Amino acid sequence: MNTAPHERPLPPVLPGSVALVGAGPGDPELLTLKALRCIQAAEVLLYDHLVGPQVLALVPGTAERIDVGKSRARHTLPQEEICRLLCHYARAGKRVVRLKGGDPLMFGRGGEEMEALRAAGIPFVVAPGITAALGASAAFHLPLTHREYASRCVFLSGHKKARDATQDDGSEEDWDALARPGQTLVFYMGIARLEHIRAALIAHGMPKETPAALIYKATLPDGRLWRCTLDTLLECARAESISPPALVIIGQVLESVKK
Ligand SMILES: C[S@@+](CC[C@H](N)C(=O)[O-])C[C@H]1O[C@@H](n2cnc3c(N)ncnc32)[C@H](O)[C@@H]1O
């Protein structure tokens, strides 16, 4: 009997293959059904520090768990070693799940892992996750686009690859384009570079009073939002001792929330 696509069983991760799975921004209710099915089928799980205990509680007790870390300050395993482990366990015939915070392909090195799996001839599936920006948008009722304020939204990484971390000259972004009105900027991993972000945007013409927000642990019980302006971003982050994981949102669209 033919079934409609939405009625077909979701493909779980098969033996000898890898699932790159997005755990979402924190709240386990934001997992996709596909992500949940992959997690429940895991025999080996490699996970990042952003994956919270409530999501990890869904992993079968029999699964081998490997904490591969990944934060700016603490790289438990180098990326090459993570790729090697994914291939190693898949070649051993395991159902391997690579679980990452948010979406695996959004600032999550999922691209590098897919390249390694492709090169090794190992089949893989991707179960997308709700990225932090969308989790924050929903949790704090912040639209990222709005017909009156922003017709575009840009997701950016606030920090650069280690090889050019010594050059803080702003040349890595098109700040002229980013400083233009009519768009919302969402910086991931931007907390350590707030001073640079503020200076670059103001130098390229964005008004100092442009509304901004700092969002910590969106969708989690201790999630918080602080409102400020482009000019006061750094002072706000310092005064509130805001640490990662946090997003920086900048744009006139934040005005819509005050209405
Ligand atoms: C390595 S990136 C991973 C992003 C992830 N793949 C995603 O799609 O959300 C880590 C950064 O995502 C952001 N982030 C992740 N989860 C967050 C949350 N619940 N609240 C705020 N920011 C979050 C922070 O900027 C953090 O430093």
PDB file of C-alpha atoms and ligand atoms in Angstrom:
ATOM      1  CA  MET A   1       0.000   0.000   0.000  1.00  0.00           C
ATOM      2  CA  ASN A   2       1.309   3.442  -0.890  1.00  0.00           C
ATOM      3  CA  THR A   3       1.587   5.891   1.971  1.00  0.00           C
ATOM      4  CA  ALA A   4       1.817   9.654   1.859  1.00  0.00           C
ATOM      5  CA  PRO A   5       5.322  10.980   2.654  1.00  0.00           C
ATOM      6  CA  HIS A   6       4.264  12.250   6.067  1.00  0.00           C
ATOM      7  CA  GLU A   7       2.919   8.819   7.024  1.00  0.00           C
ATOM      8  CA  ARG A   8       6.116   6.927   6.239  1.00  0.00           C
ATOM      9  CA  PRO A   9       8.179   5.871   9.253  1.00  0.00           C
ATOM     10  CA  LEU A  10      11.096   8.216   9.866  1.00  0.00           C
ATOM     11  CA  PRO A  11      14.437   6.634   8.981  1.00  0.00           C
ATOM     12  CA  PRO A  12      16.382   5.857  12.156  1.00  0.00           C
ATOM     13  CA  VAL A  13      20.151   5.752  12.014  1.00  0.00           C
ATOM     14  CA  LEU A  14      21.250   2.422  10.509  1.00  0.00           C
ATOM     15  CA  PRO A  15      24.075   0.179  11.719  1.00  0.00           C
ATOM     16  CA  GLY A  16      27.372   1.321  10.215  1.00  0.00           C
ATOM     17  CA  SER A  17      26.118   4.858   9.647  1.00  0.00           C
ATOM     18  CA  VAL A  18      26.130   8.228  11.355  1.00  0.00           C
ATOM     19  CA  ALA A  19      23.329  10.658  12.169  1.00  0.00           C
ATOM     20  CA  LEU A  20      24.278  14.308  12.624  1.00  0.00           C
ATOM     21  CA  VAL A  21      21.553  15.410  14.988  1.00  0.00           C
ATOM     22  CA  GLY A  22      20.501  18.837  16.188  1.00  0.00           C
ATOM     23  CA  ALA A  23      19.546  18.889  19.868  1.00  0.00           C
ATOM     24  CA  GLY A  24      17.943  22.325  19.557  1.00  0.00           C
ATOM     25  CA  PRO A  25      18.635  25.285  21.830  1.00  0.00           C
ATOM     26  CA  GLY A  26      17.969  23.539  25.139  1.00  0.00           C
ATOM     27  CA  ASP A  27      14.296  22.855  25.761  1.00  0.00           C
ATOM     28  CA  PRO A  28      13.891  19.130  24.978  1.00  0.00           C
ATOM     29  CA  GLU A  29      10.380  19.775  23.630  1.00  0.00           C
ATOM     30  CA  LEU A  30      12.021  21.506  20.699  1.00  0.00           C
ATOM     31  CA  LEU A  31      13.645  18.318  19.412  1.00  0.00           C
ATOM     32  CA  THR A  32      12.314  17.148  16.074  1.00  0.00           C
ATOM     33  CA  LEU A  33      10.727  13.707  15.906  1.00  0.00           C
ATOM     34  CA  LYS A  34      13.523  12.637  13.606  1.00  0.00           C
ATOM     35  CA  ALA A  35      16.156  13.810  16.097  1.00  0.00           C
ATOM     36  CA  LEU A  36      14.397  11.940  18.887  1.00  0.00           C
ATOM     37  CA  ARG A  37      14.245   8.718  16.894  1.00  0.00           C
ATOM     38  CA  CYS A  38      17.935   8.954  16.045  1.00  0.00           C
ATOM     39  CA  ILE A  39      18.854   9.648  19.669  1.00  0.00           C
ATOM     40  CA  GLN A  40      16.796   6.687  20.872  1.00  0.00           C
ATOM     41  CA  ALA A  41      18.526   4.402  18.361  1.00  0.00           C
ATOM     42  CA  ALA A  42      22.067   5.480  19.303  1.00  0.00           C
ATOM     43  CA  GLU A  43      24.644   2.856  20.143  1.00  0.00           C
ATOM     44  CA  VAL A  44      27.460   5.390  20.273  1.00  0.00           C
ATOM     45  CA  LEU A  45      26.812   9.041  21.046  1.00  0.00           C
ATOM     46  CA  LEU A  46      29.312  11.861  20.587  1.00  0.00           C
ATOM     47  CA  TYR A  47      27.949  15.050  22.117  1.00  0.00           C
ATOM     48  CA  ASP A  48      28.913  18.674  22.738  1.00  0.00           C
ATOM     49  CA  HIS A  49      28.793  20.709  25.936  1.00  0.00           C
ATOM     50  CA  LEU A  50      25.715  22.620  24.691  1.00  0.00           C
ATOM     51  CA  VAL A  51      23.557  19.508  24.814  1.00  0.00           C
ATOM     52  CA  GLY A  52      21.704  19.682  28.120  1.00  0.00           C
ATOM     53  CA  PRO A  53      20.966  16.924  30.635  1.00  0.00           C
ATOM     54  CA  GLN A  54      17.281  16.707  29.690  1.00  0.00           C
ATOM     55  CA  VAL A  55      18.150  15.798  26.112  1.00  0.00           C
ATOM     56  CA  LEU A  56      20.921  13.440  27.214  1.00  0.00           C
ATOM     57  CA  ALA A  57      18.361  11.694  29.428  1.00  0.00           C
ATOM     58  CA  LEU A  58      16.667  10.479  26.223  1.00  0.00           C
ATOM     59  CA  VAL A  59      19.765   8.517  25.142  1.00  0.00           C
ATOM     60  CA  PRO A  60      19.486   4.766  25.806  1.00  0.00           C
ATOM     61  CA  GLY A  61      21.390   3.686  28.916  1.00  0.00           C
ATOM     62  CA  THR A  62      23.177   1.076  26.803  1.00  0.00           C
ATOM     63  CA  ALA A  63      24.725   3.652  24.461  1.00  0.00           C
ATOM     64  CA  GLU A  64      28.399   4.494  24.778  1.00  0.00           C
ATOM     65  CA  ARG A  65      28.624   8.240  25.460  1.00  0.00           C
ATOM     66  CA  ILE A  66      31.599  10.342  24.461  1.00  0.00           C
ATOM     67  CA  ASP A  67      31.765  13.962  25.598  1.00  0.00           C
ATOM     68  CA  VAL A  68      33.680  15.728  22.855  1.00  0.00           C
ATOM     69  CA  GLY A  69      33.367  19.119  24.524  1.00  0.00           C
ATOM     70  CA  LYS A  70      33.630  22.146  22.253  1.00  0.00           C
ATOM     71  CA  SER A  71      33.546  25.526  23.784  1.00  0.00           C
ATOM     72  CA  ARG A  72      35.936  28.374  23.103  1.00  0.00           C
ATOM     73  CA  ALA A  73      37.767  27.755  26.335  1.00  0.00           C
ATOM     74  CA  ARG A  74      37.606  23.974  26.385  1.00  0.00           C
ATOM     75  CA  HIS A  75      38.129  21.850  23.321  1.00  0.00           C
ATOM     76  CA  THR A  76      37.897  18.381  24.774  1.00  0.00           C
ATOM     77  CA  LEU A  77      38.772  16.761  21.455  1.00  0.00           C
ATOM     78  CA  PRO A  78      40.203  18.326  18.302  1.00  0.00           C
ATOM     79  CA  GLN A  79      37.859  18.311  15.301  1.00  0.00           C
ATOM     80  CA  GLU A  80      40.059  15.825  13.415  1.00  0.00           C
ATOM     81  CA  GLU A  81      39.776  13.381  16.314  1.00  0.00           C
ATOM     82  CA  ILE A  82      35.986  13.758  16.376  1.00  0.00           C
ATOM     83  CA  CYS A  83      35.837  12.991  12.646  1.00  0.00           C
ATOM     84  CA  ARG A  84      38.132  10.005  13.173  1.00  0.00           C
ATOM     85  CA  LEU A  85      35.914   8.636  15.956  1.00  0.00           C
ATOM     86  CA  LEU A  86      32.759   9.019  13.864  1.00  0.00           C
ATOM     87  CA  CYS A  87      34.366   6.962  11.085  1.00  0.00           C
ATOM     88  CA  HIS A  88      35.853   4.443  13.516  1.00  0.00           C
ATOM     89  CA  TYR A  89      32.560   3.587  15.222  1.00  0.00           C
ATOM     90  CA  ALA A  90      30.591   3.537  11.974  1.00  0.00           C
ATOM     91  CA  ARG A  91      33.136   1.138  10.445  1.00  0.00           C
ATOM     92  CA  ALA A  92      32.659  -1.055  13.513  1.00  0.00           C
ATOM     93  CA  GLY A  93      28.996  -1.354  12.497  1.00  0.00           C
ATOM     94  CA  LYS A  94      27.563   0.906  15.215  1.00  0.00           C
ATOM     95  CA  ARG A  95      24.636   3.259  14.970  1.00  0.00           C
ATOM     96  CA  VAL A  96      26.514   6.482  15.626  1.00  0.00           C
ATOM     97  CA  VAL A  97      24.843   9.712  16.664  1.00  0.00           C
ATOM     98  CA  ARG A  98      26.702  13.012  16.609  1.00  0.00           C
ATOM     99  CA  LEU A  99      24.575  15.260  18.791  1.00  0.00           C
ATOM    100  CA  LYS A 100      25.092  19.011  18.720  1.00  0.00           C
ATOM    101  CA  GLY A 101      23.371  22.018  20.247  1.00  0.00           C
ATOM    102  CA  GLY A 102      20.959  23.860  17.965  1.00  0.00           C
ATOM    103  CA  ASP A 103      21.299  22.788  14.350  1.00  0.00           C
ATOM    104  CA  PRO A 104      24.284  20.638  13.378  1.00  0.00           C
ATOM    105  CA  LEU A 105      24.935  22.628  10.207  1.00  0.00           C
ATOM    106  CA  MET A 106      24.689  26.102  11.764  1.00  0.00           C
ATOM    107  CA  PHE A 107      28.057  27.121  13.246  1.00  0.00           C
ATOM    108  CA  GLY A 108      28.362  23.517  14.336  1.00  0.00           C
ATOM    109  CA  ARG A 109      31.202  22.086  12.219  1.00  0.00           C
ATOM    110  CA  GLY A 110      28.670  19.704  10.684  1.00  0.00           C
ATOM    111  CA  GLY A 111      30.070  20.595   7.273  1.00  0.00           C
ATOM    112  CA  GLU A 112      33.516  19.358   8.244  1.00  0.00           C
ATOM    113  CA  GLU A 113      32.075  16.154   9.655  1.00  0.00           C
ATOM    114  CA  MET A 114      30.037  15.473   6.512  1.00  0.00           C
ATOM    115  CA  GLU A 115      33.181  15.989   4.420  1.00  0.00           C
ATOM    116  CA  ALA A 116      35.054  13.415   6.530  1.00  0.00           C
ATOM    117  CA  LEU A 117      32.191  10.913   6.318  1.00  0.00           C
ATOM    118  CA  ARG A 118      31.834  11.399   2.575  1.00  0.00           C
ATOM    119  CA  ALA A 119      35.577  10.914   2.082  1.00  0.00           C
ATOM    120  CA  ALA A 120      35.425   7.700   4.123  1.00  0.00           C
ATOM    121  CA  GLY A 121      32.381   6.425   2.202  1.00  0.00           C
ATOM    122  CA  ILE A 122      30.274   6.251   5.358  1.00  0.00           C
ATOM    123  CA  PRO A 123      26.536   6.856   4.945  1.00  0.00           C
ATOM    124  CA  PHE A 124      24.977   9.549   7.084  1.00  0.00           C
ATOM    125  CA  VAL A 125      21.700  11.332   7.696  1.00  0.00           C
ATOM    126  CA  VAL A 126      21.082  14.775   9.098  1.00  0.00           C
ATOM    127  CA  ALA A 127      18.329  15.486  11.614  1.00  0.00           C
ATOM    128  CA  PRO A 128      18.078  19.268  11.788  1.00  0.00           C
ATOM    129  CA  GLY A 129      17.621  21.151  15.023  1.00  0.00           C
ATOM    130  CA  ILE A 130      16.139  24.489  15.976  1.00  0.00           C
ATOM    131  CA  THR A 131      18.998  26.919  15.892  1.00  0.00           C
ATOM    132  CA  ALA A 132      19.599  29.223  18.883  1.00  0.00           C
ATOM    133  CA  ALA A 133      18.383  32.328  17.039  1.00  0.00           C
ATOM    134  CA  LEU A 134      14.995  30.774  16.350  1.00  0.00           C
ATOM    135  CA  GLY A 135      14.749  29.359  19.857  1.00  0.00           C
ATOM    136  CA  ALA A 136      15.485  32.807  21.292  1.00  0.00           C
ATOM    137  CA  SER A 137      13.044  34.462  18.933  1.00  0.00           C
ATOM    138  CA  ALA A 138      10.237  32.162  20.095  1.00  0.00           C
ATOM    139  CA  ALA A 139      11.175  32.128  23.776  1.00  0.00           C
ATOM    140  CA  PHE A 140      11.254  35.915  24.098  1.00  0.00           C
ATOM    141  CA  HIS A 141       8.590  36.735  21.483  1.00  0.00           C
ATOM    142  CA  LEU A 142      11.082  38.633  19.338  1.00  0.00           C
ATOM    143  CA  PRO A 143      10.367  38.648  15.628  1.00  0.00           C
ATOM    144  CA  LEU A 144      13.558  38.557  13.578  1.00  0.00           C
ATOM    145  CA  THR A 145      11.825  40.056  10.552  1.00  0.00           C
ATOM    146  CA  HIS A 146       8.902  42.459  10.493  1.00  0.00           C
ATOM    147  CA  ARG A 147       7.355  44.322   7.587  1.00  0.00           C
ATOM    148  CA  GLU A 148       7.905  47.690   9.306  1.00  0.00           C
ATOM    149  CA  TYR A 149      11.458  47.154  10.565  1.00  0.00           C
ATOM    150  CA  ALA A 150      13.473  44.378   8.951  1.00  0.00           C
ATOM    151  CA  SER A 151      13.143  42.469   5.708  1.00  0.00           C
ATOM    152  CA  ARG A 152      16.393  40.544   6.231  1.00  0.00           C
ATOM    153  CA  CYS A 153      18.057  38.686   9.042  1.00  0.00           C
ATOM    154  CA  VAL A 154      21.750  37.828   9.117  1.00  0.00           C
ATOM    155  CA  PHE A 155      23.215  35.073  11.299  1.00  0.00           C
ATOM    156  CA  LEU A 156      26.906  35.634  12.014  1.00  0.00           C
ATOM    157  CA  SER A 157      29.632  34.085  14.051  1.00  0.00           C
ATOM    158  CA  GLY A 158      31.155  36.593  16.454  1.00  0.00           C
ATOM    159  CA  HIS A 159      34.478  34.877  16.567  1.00  0.00           C
ATOM    160  CA  LYS A 160      36.885  33.913  13.877  1.00  0.00           C
ATOM    161  CA  LYS A 161      38.815  30.783  13.069  1.00  0.00           C
ATOM    162  CA  ALA A 162      41.851  30.440  15.321  1.00  0.00           C
ATOM    163  CA  ARG A 163      44.278  31.044  12.472  1.00  0.00           C
ATOM    164  CA  ASP A 164      43.310  34.715  12.104  1.00  0.00           C
ATOM    165  CA  ALA A 165      42.354  35.441  15.684  1.00  0.00           C
ATOM    166  CA  THR A 166      45.331  37.777  16.033  1.00  0.00           C
ATOM    167  CA  GLN A 167      43.993  40.146  13.366  1.00  0.00           C
ATOM    168  CA  ASP A 168      41.177  42.104  14.877  1.00  0.00           C
ATOM    169  CA  ASP A 169      40.925  44.655  12.104  1.00  0.00           C
ATOM    170  CA  GLY A 170      37.306  44.076  11.136  1.00  0.00           C
ATOM    171  CA  SER A 171      38.236  42.963   7.644  1.00  0.00           C
ATOM    172  CA  GLU A 172      36.530  39.602   8.089  1.00  0.00           C
ATOM    173  CA  GLU A 173      33.011  41.050   7.745  1.00  0.00           C
ATOM    174  CA  ASP A 174      31.389  43.407   5.294  1.00  0.00           C
ATOM    175  CA  TRP A 175      30.630  45.909   8.044  1.00  0.00           C
ATOM    176  CA  ASP A 176      29.308  48.460   5.525  1.00  0.00           C
ATOM    177  CA  ALA A 177      26.578  46.020   4.541  1.00  0.00           C
ATOM    178  CA  LEU A 178      25.918  44.943   8.130  1.00  0.00           C
ATOM    179  CA  ALA A 179      25.516  48.527   9.345  1.00  0.00           C
ATOM    180  CA  ARG A 180      22.679  49.253   6.893  1.00  0.00           C
ATOM    181  CA  PRO A 181      19.124  49.645   8.210  1.00  0.00           C
ATOM    182  CA  GLY A 182      16.260  47.256   7.503  1.00  0.00           C
ATOM    183  CA  GLN A 183      17.889  44.117   8.822  1.00  0.00           C
ATOM    184  CA  THR A 184      18.392  42.170  12.016  1.00  0.00           C
ATOM    185  CA  LEU A 185      21.848  40.928  13.018  1.00  0.00           C
ATOM    186  CA  VAL A 186      22.150  37.844  15.192  1.00  0.00           C
ATOM    187  CA  PHE A 187      25.656  37.156  16.441  1.00  0.00           C
ATOM    188  CA  TYR A 188      26.449  33.684  17.729  1.00  0.00           C
ATOM    189  CA  MET A 189      29.562  33.420  19.933  1.00  0.00           C
ATOM    190  CA  GLY A 190      29.772  37.194  20.028  1.00  0.00           C
ATOM    191  CA  ILE A 191      30.149  37.865  23.759  1.00  0.00           C
ATOM    192  CA  ALA A 192      33.952  37.911  23.722  1.00  0.00           C
ATOM    193  CA  ARG A 193      34.012  40.398  20.836  1.00  0.00           C
ATOM    194  CA  LEU A 194      31.324  42.872  21.804  1.00  0.00           C
ATOM    195  CA  GLU A 195      33.723  45.785  21.870  1.00  0.00           C
ATOM    196  CA  HIS A 196      34.866  45.040  18.348  1.00  0.00           C
ATOM    197  CA  ILE A 197      31.334  44.455  17.031  1.00  0.00           C
ATOM    198  CA  ARG A 198      30.087  47.724  18.523  1.00  0.00           C
ATOM    199  CA  ALA A 199      33.061  49.742  17.270  1.00  0.00           C
ATOM    200  CA  ALA A 200      32.874  48.286  13.769  1.00  0.00           C
ATOM    201  CA  LEU A 201      29.130  48.852  13.366  1.00  0.00           C
ATOM    202  CA  ILE A 202      29.287  52.427  14.691  1.00  0.00           C
ATOM    203  CA  ALA A 203      32.327  53.195  12.521  1.00  0.00           C
ATOM    204  CA  HIS A 204      30.361  51.998   9.485  1.00  0.00           C
ATOM    205  CA  GLY A 205      27.373  54.191  10.223  1.00  0.00           C
ATOM    206  CA  MET A 206      24.958  52.247  12.406  1.00  0.00           C
ATOM    207  CA  PRO A 207      23.365  54.672  14.914  1.00  0.00           C
ATOM    208  CA  LYS A 208      24.585  54.162  18.498  1.00  0.00           C
ATOM    209  CA  GLU A 209      21.008  54.075  19.757  1.00  0.00           C
ATOM    210  CA  THR A 210      20.053  51.088  17.581  1.00  0.00           C
ATOM    211  CA  PRO A 211      18.187  48.659  19.869  1.00  0.00           C
ATOM    212  CA  ALA A 212      20.076  45.549  20.926  1.00  0.00           C
ATOM    213  CA  ALA A 213      19.508  42.523  23.121  1.00  0.00           C
ATOM    214  CA  LEU A 214      21.679  39.984  24.860  1.00  0.00           C
ATOM    215  CA  ILE A 215      20.088  36.586  25.272  1.00  0.00           C
ATOM    216  CA  TYR A 216      21.476  33.928  27.560  1.00  0.00           C
ATOM    217  CA  LYS A 217      20.426  30.258  27.482  1.00  0.00           C
ATOM    218  CA  ALA A 218      17.294  30.833  25.432  1.00  0.00           C
ATOM    219  CA  THR A 219      14.528  28.225  25.929  1.00  0.00           C
ATOM    220  CA  LEU A 220      16.062  26.955  29.183  1.00  0.00           C
ATOM    221  CA  PRO A 221      14.557  27.658  32.630  1.00  0.00           C
ATOM    222  CA  ASP A 222      17.416  30.044  33.489  1.00  0.00           C
ATOM    223  CA  GLY A 223      17.219  31.770  30.105  1.00  0.00           C
ATOM    224  CA  ARG A 224      17.335  35.579  30.241  1.00  0.00           C
ATOM    225  CA  LEU A 225      17.105  38.573  27.968  1.00  0.00           C
ATOM    226  CA  TRP A 226      18.639  41.990  28.560  1.00  0.00           C
ATOM    227  CA  ARG A 227      17.704  44.940  26.377  1.00  0.00           C
ATOM    228  CA  CYS A 228      20.178  47.703  25.634  1.00  0.00           C
ATOM    229  CA  THR A 229      21.449  49.685  22.661  1.00  0.00           C
ATOM    230  CA  LEU A 230      24.357  49.146  20.327  1.00  0.00           C
ATOM    231  CA  ASP A 231      26.261  51.699  22.378  1.00  0.00           C
ATOM    232  CA  THR A 232      25.628  50.059  25.756  1.00  0.00           C
ATOM    233  CA  LEU A 233      26.080  46.394  24.726  1.00  0.00           C
ATOM    234  CA  LEU A 234      29.457  45.966  26.324  1.00  0.00           C
ATOM    235  CA  GLU A 235      28.558  47.708  29.581  1.00  0.00           C
ATOM    236  CA  CYS A 236      25.385  45.629  29.844  1.00  0.00           C
ATOM    237  CA  ALA A 237      27.260  42.365  29.299  1.00  0.00           C
ATOM    238  CA  ARG A 238      29.869  43.344  31.896  1.00  0.00           C
ATOM    239  CA  ALA A 239      27.359  44.601  34.449  1.00  0.00           C
ATOM    240  CA  GLU A 240      25.314  41.403  34.186  1.00  0.00           C
ATOM    241  CA  SER A 241      28.385  39.125  33.851  1.00  0.00           C
ATOM    242  CA  ILE A 242      26.883  37.535  30.758  1.00  0.00           C
ATOM    243  CA  SER A 243      28.801  34.498  29.604  1.00  0.00           C
ATOM    244  CA  PRO A 244      28.262  31.999  26.769  1.00  0.00           C
ATOM    245  CA  PRO A 245      26.005  30.552  25.544  1.00  0.00           C
ATOM    246  CA  ALA A 246      24.511  33.859  24.585  1.00  0.00           C
ATOM    247  CA  LEU A 247      23.330  35.613  21.448  1.00  0.00           C
ATOM    248  CA  VAL A 248      23.615  39.258  20.515  1.00  0.00           C
ATOM    249  CA  ILE A 249      20.711  40.629  18.516  1.00  0.00           C
ATOM    250  CA  ILE A 250      20.918  44.088  16.973  1.00  0.00           C
ATOM    251  CA  GLY A 251      18.263  45.866  14.942  1.00  0.00           C
ATOM    252  CA  GLN A 252      15.255  48.147  14.839  1.00  0.00           C
ATOM    253  CA  VAL A 253      12.962  45.118  14.906  1.00  0.00           C
ATOM    254  CA  LEU A 254      13.458  45.071  18.680  1.00  0.00           C
ATOM    255  CA  GLU A 255      11.365  48.269  18.743  1.00  0.00           C
ATOM    256  CA  SER A 256       8.320  46.247  17.685  1.00  0.00           C
ATOM    257  CA  VAL A 257       8.368  44.412  20.995  1.00  0.00           C
ATOM    258  CA  LYS A 258       7.862  47.648  22.944  1.00  0.00           C
ATOM    259  CA  LYS A 259       4.585  48.428  21.175  1.00  0.00           C
TER     260      LYS A 259
HETATM  261  C1  LIG B   1      29.218  26.706  18.399  1.00  0.00           C
HETATM  262  S1  LIG B   1      27.769  27.693  18.309  1.00  0.00           S
HETATM  263  C2  LIG B   1      26.590  26.432  17.977  1.00  0.00           C
HETATM  264  C3  LIG B   1      25.309  26.942  17.412  1.00  0.00           C
HETATM  265  C4  LIG B   1      24.289  25.849  17.229  1.00  0.00           C
HETATM  266  N1  LIG B   1      24.719  24.890  16.251  1.00  0.00           N
HETATM  267  C5  LIG B   1      22.917  26.408  16.847  1.00  0.00           C
HETATM  268  O1  LIG B   1      22.446  26.128  15.728  1.00  0.00           O
HETATM  269  O2  LIG B   1      22.322  27.107  17.659  1.00  0.00           O
HETATM  270  C6  LIG B   1      27.493  28.091  19.989  1.00  0.00           C
HETATM  271  C7  LIG B   1      26.802  29.423  20.190  1.00  0.00           C
HETATM  272  O3  LIG B   1      25.422  29.311  19.898  1.00  0.00           O
HETATM  273  C8  LIG B   1      24.701  30.211  20.704  1.00  0.00           C
HETATM  274  N2  LIG B   1      23.738  29.467  21.512  1.00  0.00           N
HETATM  275  C9  LIG B   1      23.532  28.152  21.510  1.00  0.00           C
HETATM  276  N3  LIG B   1      22.507  27.820  22.303  1.00  0.00           N
HETATM  277  C10 LIG B   1      22.052  28.966  22.835  1.00  0.00           C
HETATM  278  C11 LIG B   1      20.987  29.295  23.735  1.00  0.00           C
HETATM  279  N4  LIG B   1      20.176  28.364  24.238  1.00  0.00           N
HETATM  280  N5  LIG B   1      20.803  30.606  24.038  1.00  0.00           N
HETATM  281  C12 LIG B   1      21.603  31.563  23.519  1.00  0.00           C
HETATM  282  N6  LIG B   1      22.622  31.307  22.671  1.00  0.00           N
HETATM  283  C13 LIG B   1      22.837  30.035  22.339  1.00  0.00           C
HETATM  284  C14 LIG B   1      25.724  30.961  21.558  1.00  0.00           C
HETATM  285  O4  LIG B   1      26.105  32.135  20.864  1.00  0.00           O
HETATM  286  C15 LIG B   1      26.852  29.968  21.588  1.00  0.00           C
HETATM  287  O5  LIG B   1      28.082  30.583  21.902  1.00  0.00           O
END
